[in-house]
Coordinates of C-alpha atoms and ligand atoms in Angstrom, one line a residue:
X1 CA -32.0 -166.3 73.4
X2 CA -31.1 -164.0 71.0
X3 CA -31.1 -165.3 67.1
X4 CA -27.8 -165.3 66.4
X5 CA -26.9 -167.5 69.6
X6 CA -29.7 -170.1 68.5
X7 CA -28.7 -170.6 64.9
X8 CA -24.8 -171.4 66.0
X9 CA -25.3 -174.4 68.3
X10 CA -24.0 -177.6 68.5
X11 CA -25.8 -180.9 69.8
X12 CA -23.5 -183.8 71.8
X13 CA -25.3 -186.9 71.9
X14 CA -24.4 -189.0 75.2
X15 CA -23.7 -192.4 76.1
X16 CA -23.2 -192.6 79.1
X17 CA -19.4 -191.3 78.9
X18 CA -18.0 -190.4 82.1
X19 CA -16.5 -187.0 79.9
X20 CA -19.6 -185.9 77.9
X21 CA -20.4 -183.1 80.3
X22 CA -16.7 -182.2 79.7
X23 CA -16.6 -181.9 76.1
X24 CA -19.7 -179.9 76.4
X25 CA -17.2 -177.7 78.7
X26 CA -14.7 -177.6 76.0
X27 CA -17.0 -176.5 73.1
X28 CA -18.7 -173.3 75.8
X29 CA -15.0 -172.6 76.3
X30 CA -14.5 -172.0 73.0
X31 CA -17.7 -169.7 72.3
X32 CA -20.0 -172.4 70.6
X33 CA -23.4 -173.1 72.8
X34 CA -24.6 -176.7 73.2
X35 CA -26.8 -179.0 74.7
X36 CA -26.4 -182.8 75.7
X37 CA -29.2 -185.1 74.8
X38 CA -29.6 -188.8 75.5
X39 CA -28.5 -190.4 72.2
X40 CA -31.8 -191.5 71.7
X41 CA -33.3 -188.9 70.5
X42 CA -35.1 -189.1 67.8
X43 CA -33.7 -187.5 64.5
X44 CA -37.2 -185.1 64.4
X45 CA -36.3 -183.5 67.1
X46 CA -32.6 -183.2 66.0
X47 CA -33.8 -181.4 63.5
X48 CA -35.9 -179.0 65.3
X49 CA -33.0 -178.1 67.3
X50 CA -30.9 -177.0 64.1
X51 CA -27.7 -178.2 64.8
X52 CA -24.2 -176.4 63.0
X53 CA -23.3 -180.2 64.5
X54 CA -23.0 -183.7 65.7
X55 CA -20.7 -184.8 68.3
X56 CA -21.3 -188.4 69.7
X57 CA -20.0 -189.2 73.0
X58 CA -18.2 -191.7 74.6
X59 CA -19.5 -194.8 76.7
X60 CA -19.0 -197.9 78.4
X61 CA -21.0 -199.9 76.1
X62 CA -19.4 -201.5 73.6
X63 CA -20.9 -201.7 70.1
X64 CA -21.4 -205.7 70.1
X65 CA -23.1 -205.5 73.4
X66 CA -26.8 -206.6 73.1
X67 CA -28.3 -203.6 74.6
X68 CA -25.6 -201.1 72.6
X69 CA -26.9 -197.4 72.5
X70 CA -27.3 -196.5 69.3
X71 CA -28.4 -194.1 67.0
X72 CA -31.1 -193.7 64.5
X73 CA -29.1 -194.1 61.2
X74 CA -31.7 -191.5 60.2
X75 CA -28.8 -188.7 61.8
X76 CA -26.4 -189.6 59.3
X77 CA -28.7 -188.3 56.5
X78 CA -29.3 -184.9 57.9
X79 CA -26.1 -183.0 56.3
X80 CA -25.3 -182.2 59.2
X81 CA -21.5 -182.9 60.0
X82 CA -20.4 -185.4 63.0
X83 CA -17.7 -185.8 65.1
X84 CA -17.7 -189.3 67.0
X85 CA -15.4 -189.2 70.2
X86 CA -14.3 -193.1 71.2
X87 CA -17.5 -195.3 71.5
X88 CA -19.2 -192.3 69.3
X89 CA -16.5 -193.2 66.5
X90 CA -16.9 -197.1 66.5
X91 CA -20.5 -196.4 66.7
X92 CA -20.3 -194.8 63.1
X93 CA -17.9 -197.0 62.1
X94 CA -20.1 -199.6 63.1
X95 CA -23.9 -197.9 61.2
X96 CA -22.1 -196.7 57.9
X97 CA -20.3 -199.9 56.9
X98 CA -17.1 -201.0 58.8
X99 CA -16.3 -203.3 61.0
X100 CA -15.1 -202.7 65.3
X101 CA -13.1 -205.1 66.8
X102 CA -13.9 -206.6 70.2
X103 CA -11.2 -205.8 72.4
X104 CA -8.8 -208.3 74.2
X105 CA -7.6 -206.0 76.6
X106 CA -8.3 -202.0 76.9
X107 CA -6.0 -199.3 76.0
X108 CA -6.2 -197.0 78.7
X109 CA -3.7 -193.8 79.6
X110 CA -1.3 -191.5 77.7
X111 CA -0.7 -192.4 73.8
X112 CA 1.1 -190.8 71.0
X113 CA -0.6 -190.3 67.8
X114 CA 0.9 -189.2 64.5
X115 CA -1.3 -187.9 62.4
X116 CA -1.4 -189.1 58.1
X117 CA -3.9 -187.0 57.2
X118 CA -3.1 -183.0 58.0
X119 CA -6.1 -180.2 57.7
X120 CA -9.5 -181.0 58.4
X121 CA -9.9 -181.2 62.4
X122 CA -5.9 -181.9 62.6
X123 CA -5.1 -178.4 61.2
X124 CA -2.5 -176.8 62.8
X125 CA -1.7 -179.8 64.7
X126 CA 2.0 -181.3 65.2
X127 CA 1.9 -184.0 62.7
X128 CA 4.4 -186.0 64.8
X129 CA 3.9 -187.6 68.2
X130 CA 1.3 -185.4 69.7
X131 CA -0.3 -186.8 72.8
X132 CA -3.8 -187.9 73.4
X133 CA -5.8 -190.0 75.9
X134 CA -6.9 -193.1 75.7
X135 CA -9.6 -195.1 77.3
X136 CA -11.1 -197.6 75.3
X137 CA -11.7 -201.4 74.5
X138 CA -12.8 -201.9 71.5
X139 CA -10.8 -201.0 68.0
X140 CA -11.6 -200.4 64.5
X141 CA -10.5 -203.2 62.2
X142 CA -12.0 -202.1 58.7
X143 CA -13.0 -198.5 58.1
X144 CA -16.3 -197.5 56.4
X145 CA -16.1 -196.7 53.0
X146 CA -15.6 -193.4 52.2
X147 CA -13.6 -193.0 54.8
X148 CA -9.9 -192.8 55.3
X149 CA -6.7 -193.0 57.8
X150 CA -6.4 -189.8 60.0
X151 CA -3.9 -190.8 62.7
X152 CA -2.4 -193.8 63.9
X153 CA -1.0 -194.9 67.4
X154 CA 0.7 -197.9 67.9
X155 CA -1.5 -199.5 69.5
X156 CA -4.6 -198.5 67.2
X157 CA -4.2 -198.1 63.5
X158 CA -7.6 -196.1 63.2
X159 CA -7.1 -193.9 65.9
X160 CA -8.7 -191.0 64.0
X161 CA -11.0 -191.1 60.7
X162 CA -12.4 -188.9 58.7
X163 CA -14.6 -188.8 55.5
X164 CA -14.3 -184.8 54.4
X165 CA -17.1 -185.0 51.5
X166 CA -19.6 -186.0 53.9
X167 CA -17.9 -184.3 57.5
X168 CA -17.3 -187.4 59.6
X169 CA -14.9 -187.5 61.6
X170 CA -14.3 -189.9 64.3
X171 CA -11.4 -190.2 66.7
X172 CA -10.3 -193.0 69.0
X173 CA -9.0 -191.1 71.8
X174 CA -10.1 -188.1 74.1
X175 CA -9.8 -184.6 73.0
X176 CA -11.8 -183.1 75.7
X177 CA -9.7 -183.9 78.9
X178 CA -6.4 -182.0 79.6
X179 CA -4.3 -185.0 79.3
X180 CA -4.8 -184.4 75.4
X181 CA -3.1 -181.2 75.1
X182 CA -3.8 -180.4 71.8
X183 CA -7.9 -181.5 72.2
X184 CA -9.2 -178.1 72.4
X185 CA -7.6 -177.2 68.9
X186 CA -9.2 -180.5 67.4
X187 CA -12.5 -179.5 68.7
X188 CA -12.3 -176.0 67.6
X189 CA -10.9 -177.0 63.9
X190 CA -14.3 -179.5 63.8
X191 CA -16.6 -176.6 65.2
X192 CA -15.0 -173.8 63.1
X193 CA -13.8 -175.9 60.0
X194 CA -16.2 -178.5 59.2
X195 CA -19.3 -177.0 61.3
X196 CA -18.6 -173.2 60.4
X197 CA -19.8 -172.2 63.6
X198 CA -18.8 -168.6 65.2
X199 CA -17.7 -168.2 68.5
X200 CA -20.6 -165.9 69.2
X201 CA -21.6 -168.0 73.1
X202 CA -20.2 -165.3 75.7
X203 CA -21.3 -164.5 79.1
X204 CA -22.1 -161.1 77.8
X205 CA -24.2 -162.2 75.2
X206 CA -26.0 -164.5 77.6
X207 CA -26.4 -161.3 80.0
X208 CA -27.7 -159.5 76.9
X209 CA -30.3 -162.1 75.7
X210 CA -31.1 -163.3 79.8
X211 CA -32.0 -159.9 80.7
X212 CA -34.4 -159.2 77.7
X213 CA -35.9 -162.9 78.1
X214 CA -36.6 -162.6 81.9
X215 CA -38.2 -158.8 81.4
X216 CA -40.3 -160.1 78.3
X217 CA -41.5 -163.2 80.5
X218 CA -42.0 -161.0 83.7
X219 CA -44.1 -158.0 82.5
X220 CA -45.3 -156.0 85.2
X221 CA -45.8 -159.3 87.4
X222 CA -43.3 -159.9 90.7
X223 CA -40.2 -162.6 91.3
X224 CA -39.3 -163.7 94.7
X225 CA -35.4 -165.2 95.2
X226 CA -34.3 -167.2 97.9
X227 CA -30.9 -165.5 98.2
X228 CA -28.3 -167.8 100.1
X229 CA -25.6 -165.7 99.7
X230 CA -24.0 -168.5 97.7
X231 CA -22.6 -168.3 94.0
X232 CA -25.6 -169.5 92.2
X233 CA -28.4 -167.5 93.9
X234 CA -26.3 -164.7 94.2
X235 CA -25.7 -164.2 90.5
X236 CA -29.9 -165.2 90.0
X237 CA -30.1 -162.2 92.3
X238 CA -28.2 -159.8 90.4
X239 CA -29.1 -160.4 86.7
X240 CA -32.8 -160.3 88.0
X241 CA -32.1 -157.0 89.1
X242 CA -30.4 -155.4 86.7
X243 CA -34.0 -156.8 84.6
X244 CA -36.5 -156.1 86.4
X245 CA -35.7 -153.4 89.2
X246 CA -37.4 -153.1 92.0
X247 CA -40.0 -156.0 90.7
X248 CA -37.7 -158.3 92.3
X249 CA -38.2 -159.0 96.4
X250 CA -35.0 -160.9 97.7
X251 CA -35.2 -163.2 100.5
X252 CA -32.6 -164.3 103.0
X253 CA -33.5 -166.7 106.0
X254 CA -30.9 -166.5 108.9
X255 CA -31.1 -169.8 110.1
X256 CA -28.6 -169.6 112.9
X257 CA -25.8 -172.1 111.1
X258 CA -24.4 -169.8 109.0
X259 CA -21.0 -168.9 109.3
X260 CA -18.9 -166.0 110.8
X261 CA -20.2 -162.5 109.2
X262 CA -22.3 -164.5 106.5
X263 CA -25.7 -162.3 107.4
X264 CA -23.9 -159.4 107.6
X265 CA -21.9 -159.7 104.0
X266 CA -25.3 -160.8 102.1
X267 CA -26.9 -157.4 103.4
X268 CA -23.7 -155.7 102.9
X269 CA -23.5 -156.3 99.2
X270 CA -27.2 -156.4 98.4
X271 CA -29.0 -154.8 100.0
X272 CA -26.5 -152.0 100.7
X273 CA -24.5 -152.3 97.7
X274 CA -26.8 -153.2 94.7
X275 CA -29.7 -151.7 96.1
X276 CA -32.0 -155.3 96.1
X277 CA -35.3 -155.2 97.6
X278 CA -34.0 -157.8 100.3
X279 CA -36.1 -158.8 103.3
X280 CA -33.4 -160.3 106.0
X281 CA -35.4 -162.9 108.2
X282 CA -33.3 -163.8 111.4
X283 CA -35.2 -167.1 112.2
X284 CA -32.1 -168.8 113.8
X285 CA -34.1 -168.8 117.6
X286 CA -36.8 -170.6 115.7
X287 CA -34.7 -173.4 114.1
X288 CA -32.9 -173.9 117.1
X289 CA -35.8 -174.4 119.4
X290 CA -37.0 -177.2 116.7
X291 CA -33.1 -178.8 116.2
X292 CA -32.8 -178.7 120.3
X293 CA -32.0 -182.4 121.4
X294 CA -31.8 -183.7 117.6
X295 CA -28.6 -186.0 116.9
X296 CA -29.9 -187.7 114.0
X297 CA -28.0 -185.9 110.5
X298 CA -30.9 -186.6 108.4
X299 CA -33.6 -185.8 111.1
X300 CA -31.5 -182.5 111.3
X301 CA -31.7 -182.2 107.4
X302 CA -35.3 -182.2 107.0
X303 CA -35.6 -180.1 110.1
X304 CA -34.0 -177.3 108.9
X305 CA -35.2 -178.1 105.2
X306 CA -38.9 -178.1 106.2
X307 CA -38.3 -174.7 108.7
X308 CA -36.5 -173.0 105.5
X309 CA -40.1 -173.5 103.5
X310 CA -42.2 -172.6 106.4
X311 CA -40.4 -169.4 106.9
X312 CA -39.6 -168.4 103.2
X313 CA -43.7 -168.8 103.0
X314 CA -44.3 -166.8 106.0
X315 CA -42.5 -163.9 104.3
X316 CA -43.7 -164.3 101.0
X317 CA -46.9 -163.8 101.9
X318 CA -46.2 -160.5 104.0
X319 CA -44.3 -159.2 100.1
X320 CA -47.4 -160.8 98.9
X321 CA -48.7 -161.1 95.1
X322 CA -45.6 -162.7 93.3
X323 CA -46.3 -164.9 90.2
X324 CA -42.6 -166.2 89.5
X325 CA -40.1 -167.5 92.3
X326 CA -36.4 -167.3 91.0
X327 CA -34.2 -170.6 91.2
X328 CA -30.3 -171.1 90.8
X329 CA -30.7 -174.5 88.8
X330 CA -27.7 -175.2 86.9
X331 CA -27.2 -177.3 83.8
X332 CA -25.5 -180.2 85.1
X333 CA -29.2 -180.6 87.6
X334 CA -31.5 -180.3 83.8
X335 CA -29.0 -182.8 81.4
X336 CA -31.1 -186.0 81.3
X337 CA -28.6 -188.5 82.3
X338 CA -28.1 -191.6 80.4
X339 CA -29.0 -194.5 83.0
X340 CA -26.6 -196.6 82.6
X341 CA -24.7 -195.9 85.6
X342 CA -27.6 -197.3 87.3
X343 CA -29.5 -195.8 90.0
X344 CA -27.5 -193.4 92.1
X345 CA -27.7 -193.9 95.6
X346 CA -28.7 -191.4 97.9
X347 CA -26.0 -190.9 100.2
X348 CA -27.1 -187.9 102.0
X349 CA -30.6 -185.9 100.8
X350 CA -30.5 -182.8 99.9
X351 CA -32.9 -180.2 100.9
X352 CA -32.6 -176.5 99.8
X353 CA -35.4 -175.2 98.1
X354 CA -36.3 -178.2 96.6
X355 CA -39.7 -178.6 98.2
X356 CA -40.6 -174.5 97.1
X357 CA -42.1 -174.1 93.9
X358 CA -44.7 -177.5 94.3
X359 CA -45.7 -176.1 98.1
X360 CA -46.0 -172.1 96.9
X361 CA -47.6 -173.1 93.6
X362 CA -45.5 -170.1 91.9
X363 CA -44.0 -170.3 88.2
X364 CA -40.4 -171.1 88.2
X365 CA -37.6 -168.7 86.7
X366 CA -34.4 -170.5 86.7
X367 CA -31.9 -168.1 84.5
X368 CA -28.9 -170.1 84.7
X369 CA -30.4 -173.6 83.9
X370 CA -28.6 -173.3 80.4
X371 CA -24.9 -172.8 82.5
X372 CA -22.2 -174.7 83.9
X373 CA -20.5 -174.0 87.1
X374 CA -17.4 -171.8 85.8
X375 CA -19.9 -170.1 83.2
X376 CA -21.9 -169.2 86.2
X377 CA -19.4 -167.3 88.1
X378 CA -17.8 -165.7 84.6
X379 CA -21.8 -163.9 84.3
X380 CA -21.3 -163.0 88.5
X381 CA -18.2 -161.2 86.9
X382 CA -19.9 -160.0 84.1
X383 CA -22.4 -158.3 86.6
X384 CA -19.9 -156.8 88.8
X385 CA -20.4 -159.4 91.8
X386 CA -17.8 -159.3 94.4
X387 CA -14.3 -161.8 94.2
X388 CA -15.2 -163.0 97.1
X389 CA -18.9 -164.5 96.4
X390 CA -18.2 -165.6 92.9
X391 CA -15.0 -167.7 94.2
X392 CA -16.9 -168.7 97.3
X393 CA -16.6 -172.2 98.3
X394 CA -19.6 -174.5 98.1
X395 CA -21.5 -174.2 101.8
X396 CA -24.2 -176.8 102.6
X397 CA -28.2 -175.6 103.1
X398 CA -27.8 -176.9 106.8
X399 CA -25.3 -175.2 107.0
X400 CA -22.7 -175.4 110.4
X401 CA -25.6 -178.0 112.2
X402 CA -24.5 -181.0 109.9
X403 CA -20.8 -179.9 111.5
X404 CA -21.4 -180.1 114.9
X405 CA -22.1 -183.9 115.7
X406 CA -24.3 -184.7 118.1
X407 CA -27.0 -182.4 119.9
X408 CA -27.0 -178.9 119.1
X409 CA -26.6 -176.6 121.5
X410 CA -25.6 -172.3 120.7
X411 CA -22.7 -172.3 122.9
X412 CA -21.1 -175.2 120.9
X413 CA -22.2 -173.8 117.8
X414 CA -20.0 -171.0 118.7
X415 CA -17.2 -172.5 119.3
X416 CA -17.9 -174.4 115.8
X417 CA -18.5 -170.7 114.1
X418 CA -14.6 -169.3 115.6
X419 CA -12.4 -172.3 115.0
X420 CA -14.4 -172.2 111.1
X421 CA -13.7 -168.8 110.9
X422 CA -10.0 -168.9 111.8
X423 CA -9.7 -171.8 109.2
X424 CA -11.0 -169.3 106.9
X425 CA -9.1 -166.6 107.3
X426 CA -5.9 -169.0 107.1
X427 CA -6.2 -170.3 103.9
X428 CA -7.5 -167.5 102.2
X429 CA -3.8 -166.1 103.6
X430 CA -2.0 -168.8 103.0
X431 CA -3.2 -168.9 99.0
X432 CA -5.0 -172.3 99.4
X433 CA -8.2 -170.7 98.9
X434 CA -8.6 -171.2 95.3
X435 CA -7.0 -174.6 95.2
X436 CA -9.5 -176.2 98.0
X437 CA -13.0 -177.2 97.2
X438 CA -13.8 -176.8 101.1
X439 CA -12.0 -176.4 104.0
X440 CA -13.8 -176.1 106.8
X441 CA -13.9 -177.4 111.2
X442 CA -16.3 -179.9 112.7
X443 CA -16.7 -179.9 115.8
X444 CA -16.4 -183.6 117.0
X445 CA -18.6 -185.0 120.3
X446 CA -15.7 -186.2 122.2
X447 CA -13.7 -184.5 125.2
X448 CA -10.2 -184.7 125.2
X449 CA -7.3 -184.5 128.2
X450 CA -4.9 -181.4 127.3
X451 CA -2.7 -178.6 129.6
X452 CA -2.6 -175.4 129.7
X453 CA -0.6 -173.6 131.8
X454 CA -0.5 -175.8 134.8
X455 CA -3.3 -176.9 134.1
X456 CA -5.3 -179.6 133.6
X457 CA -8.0 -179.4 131.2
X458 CA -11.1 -181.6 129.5
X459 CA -11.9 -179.7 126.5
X460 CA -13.5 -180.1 122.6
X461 CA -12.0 -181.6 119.7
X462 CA -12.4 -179.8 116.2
X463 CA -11.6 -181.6 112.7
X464 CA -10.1 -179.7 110.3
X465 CA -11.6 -180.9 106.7
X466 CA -9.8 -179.5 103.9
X467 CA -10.1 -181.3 100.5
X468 CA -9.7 -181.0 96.6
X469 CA -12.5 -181.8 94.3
X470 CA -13.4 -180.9 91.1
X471 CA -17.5 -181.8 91.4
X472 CA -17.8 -183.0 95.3
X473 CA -18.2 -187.1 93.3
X474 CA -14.4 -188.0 94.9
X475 CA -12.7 -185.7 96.6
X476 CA -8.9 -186.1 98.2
X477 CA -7.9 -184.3 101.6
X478 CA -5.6 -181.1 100.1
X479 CA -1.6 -181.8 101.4
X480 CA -1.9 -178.4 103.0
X481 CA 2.0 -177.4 104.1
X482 CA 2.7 -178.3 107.6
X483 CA 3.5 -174.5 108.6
X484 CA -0.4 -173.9 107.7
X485 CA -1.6 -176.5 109.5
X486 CA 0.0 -175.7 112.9
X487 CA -0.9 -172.0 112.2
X488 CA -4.3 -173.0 112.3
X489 CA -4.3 -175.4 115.3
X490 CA -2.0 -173.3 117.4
X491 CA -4.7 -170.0 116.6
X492 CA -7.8 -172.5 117.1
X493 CA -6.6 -173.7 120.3
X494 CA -5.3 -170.4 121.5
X495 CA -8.6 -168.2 120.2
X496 CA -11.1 -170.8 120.7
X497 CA -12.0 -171.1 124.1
X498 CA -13.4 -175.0 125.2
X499 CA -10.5 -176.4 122.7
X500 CA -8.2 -178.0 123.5
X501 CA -6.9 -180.0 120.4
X502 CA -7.0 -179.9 116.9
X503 CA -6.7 -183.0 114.0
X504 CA -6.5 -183.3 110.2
X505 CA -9.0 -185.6 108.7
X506 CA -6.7 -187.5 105.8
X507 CA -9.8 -189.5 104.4
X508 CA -10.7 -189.3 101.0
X509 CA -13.9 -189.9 99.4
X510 CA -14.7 -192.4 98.6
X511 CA -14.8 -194.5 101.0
X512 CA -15.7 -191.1 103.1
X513 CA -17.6 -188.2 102.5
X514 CA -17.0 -184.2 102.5
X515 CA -19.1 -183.4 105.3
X516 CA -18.4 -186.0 108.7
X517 CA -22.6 -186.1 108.7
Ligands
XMP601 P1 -20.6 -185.2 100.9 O1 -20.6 -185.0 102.4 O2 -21.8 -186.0 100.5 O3 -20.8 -183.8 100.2 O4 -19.3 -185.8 100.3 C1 -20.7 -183.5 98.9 C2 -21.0 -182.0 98.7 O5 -22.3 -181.7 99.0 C3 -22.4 -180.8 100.1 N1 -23.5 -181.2 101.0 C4 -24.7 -180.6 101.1 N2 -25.1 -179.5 100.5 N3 -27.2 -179.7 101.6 C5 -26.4 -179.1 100.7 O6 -26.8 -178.1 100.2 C6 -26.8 -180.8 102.3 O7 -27.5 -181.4 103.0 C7 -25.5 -181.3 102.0 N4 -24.7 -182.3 102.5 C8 -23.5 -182.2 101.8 C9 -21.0 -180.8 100.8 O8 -20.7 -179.6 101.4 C10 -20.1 -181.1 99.6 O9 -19.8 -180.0 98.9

């Protein structure tokens, strides 16, 4: 990372809030890096990470709890200013001297504030009745001394503090989701006013300092990429390229459940287009053959997971004598998460190239582990990556065979690949495209009675799945107009031969999931 970007960053302790990745969001948006850390650590290493400043998260502790998180009072002494969001403002209430009142019942939803102390992090700010988010049980009954009255709401007489000669500030409510409309202006008066940071974190300047990092790391060694043709490895791809040349040997495994064209486009663009060194495998007979009578969705999964490794390997070796193997890890997979949400359960595994790195015994290169999602696709733009890939909707490693229920045979999985590609085309048309998180067919295991013409007929049933998501957690099937829907089932039905019907799955998840396997 280049110097200046280093010396102008800002550290977000987390509790276990359900926001903290967002108000790291927040402060990217505005130009300021940062990094969340559990809120246990330790104020050394604070200090080695040279904070402009402090923001504490929320959580669903509360301070009296026995196990509360809390912070080594040690932070308070650096000189280094601190903002404490909810939980994170009781919590310095609580360590510099005041006193947090257990809550009777929580104050949760929209609030008005007014605000009695102007300038500071409320600069600019309408002083009357501006509207915040609440969401918390616990309430300050004496502030810490030093420190005075920012805002009040009627339900919470603290509802921000602030102490200017030491830059605390704490507020009660939630200035990093949208319901708080004017949140982003008190984050950026605490990073630009109190911190004095400059908004010097753009995707070009991450392009900038990437690009030197990755050549200075490289040298004259090799980096293979496992290109997917999704967002993620796609912009690896790219910003590798334009690093290291031709030093970089792309990989694309055809595993016969890709969708309509998919093979095609991810030659197209870069092989074709940003002249990669890109060796296209089409392995699909070979994962077939070792699907062939497999129902079982997680049987399937590691199938195709444990093929994917045996033929990335295979060509490996033929490129032969690569040190570095190139990974599209994001930010939200390296934050260590606070474990108080308890063990997640697996649902559904994973495998993509999980299993690479360990088996190939290569060193990793992972240039986007410092991003989040919408970051990543603003450096695809940066790099002159296609519309199309860098708003692509997320596609699943096993790709059309956890779609088709049951046994996998090629005929079905072409009648799966049409009726998918229809639904594409239709709400790209339509303008749904960008407010979907997926929309996709599955092709259901049933035969159903239908007519056509005069006659009789027996035929498939495919599920349409289109839902809204903002991180694939919960997710709500998208109210898609009705004149969309019957476009799609008239043209399914009509295009697709061996369909005769078409439904809408209305579940949301939870209880369901995305994907029916
Ligand atoms: P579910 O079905 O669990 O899906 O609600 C959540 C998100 O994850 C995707 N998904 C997968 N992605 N390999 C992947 O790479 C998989 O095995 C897999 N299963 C589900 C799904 O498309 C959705 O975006």
């Amino acid at each position: 990372m280049v110097d200046s970007l280093h010396h102008q960053r800002v550290l977000i302790l987390d509790f276990g809030s359900q926001t903290t990745q967002l108000i790291a969001r927040r402060v990217r948006e505005s130009h300021v890096y940062c990094e969340i850390h559990p809120f246990n650590m330790t104020p050394e290493k604070i200090k080695d990470f040279q904070p402009k400043g402090l923001i504490l998260s929320g959580s669903p502790s509360s301070v009296h709890d026995a196990a509360a998180p809390l912070v080594d009072p040690e932070i308070y002494t650096l000189g280094v200013p601190v903002l404490g969001i909810c939980y994170g403002m009781q919590l310095m209430a609580h360590q510099l001297g005041g006193t947090v009142e257990k809550a009777t019942r929580r104050e949760y939803g929209p609030a008005q504030i007014d605000i009695d102390h102007p300038g500071d992090i409320f600069t600019d700010i309408d002083p009357q009745g501006s509207r915040v988010w609440m969401s918390h049980g616990d309430r300050i009954l004496k502030l810490p001394p030093g420190f005075e009255t920012m805002a009040h709401s009627d339900n919470s007489p603290e509802a921000a503090m602030g102490n200017a000669k030491r830059n605390f500030y704490g507020v009660q409510f939630h200035p990093e989701v949208a319901h708080t409309p004017c949140g982003k202006d008190i984050l950026e008066n605490f990073l630009f006013r109190i911190c004095g940071c400059r908004p010097v974190w753009t995707m070009q300047s991450f392009v900038e300092s990437q690009i030197e990092a990755v050549r200075n790391k490289v040298g004259d060694d090799r980096v293979i990429c496992a290109l997917s043709g999704g967002v993620d490895s796609s912009v690896v791809a790219v910003l590798l390229h334009k690093a290291i040349g031709q030093k970089l040997h792309c990989i694309f495994v055809n595993n016969g459940l890709l969708r309509k064209g998919e093979a095609e486009t991810v030659q197209r663009v870069f092989r074709d287009h940003f002249e990669i060194n890109l060796t296209y495998v089409d392995a699909s007979a070979e994962f077939l053959d070792r699907l062939h009578s497999v129902i079982d969705p997680e049987q399937k999964r590691k199938i195709i997971g444990n093929l994917f490794i045996e033929v990335f390997e295979r060509e490996a070796a033929k490129i032969g004598g690569a040190r570095y193997l190139a990974q599209g890890t994001l930010y939200p997979d390296v934050i260590e998460s606070v474990s108080f949400k308890g063990p997640s359960a697996v649902i559904k595994t994973h495998h993509n190239v999980g299993g690479l790195p360990a088996r190939m015994k290569m060193e990793l290169i992972e240039p986007l582990r410092e991003l989040f999602k919408d970051e990543v696709r603003l450096v695809g733009r940066e790099l002159g990556l296609p519309e199309r890939i860098i708003m692509r909707h997320p596609f699943p490693g096993p790709g059309l065979a956890i779609r088709l229920l049951g046994a996998l045979t090629g005929p079905d999985l072409e009648i799966l690949r049409e009726a998918d590609s229809i639904i594409q085309e239709e709400i790209e048309a339509c303008g749904w495209y960008e407010h979907v998180w997926q929309a996709f067919a599955v092709l259901l295991p049933i035969r159903s009675v239908g007519v056509m013409g005069d006659e009789r007929t027996y035929d498939q049933v495919i599920a349409l799945r289109a839902v809204e998501s903002v991180d694939a957690m919960t997710a709500d099937w998208a109210r898609l107009p009705y004149d969309v829907l019957a476009r799609i089932s008239n043209r399914i039905i009509n295009e697709v031969k061996g369909v005769n019907r078409v439904v809408y799955d209305i579940s949301s998840k939870p209880p369901s999931t995305i994907e029916w396997e």
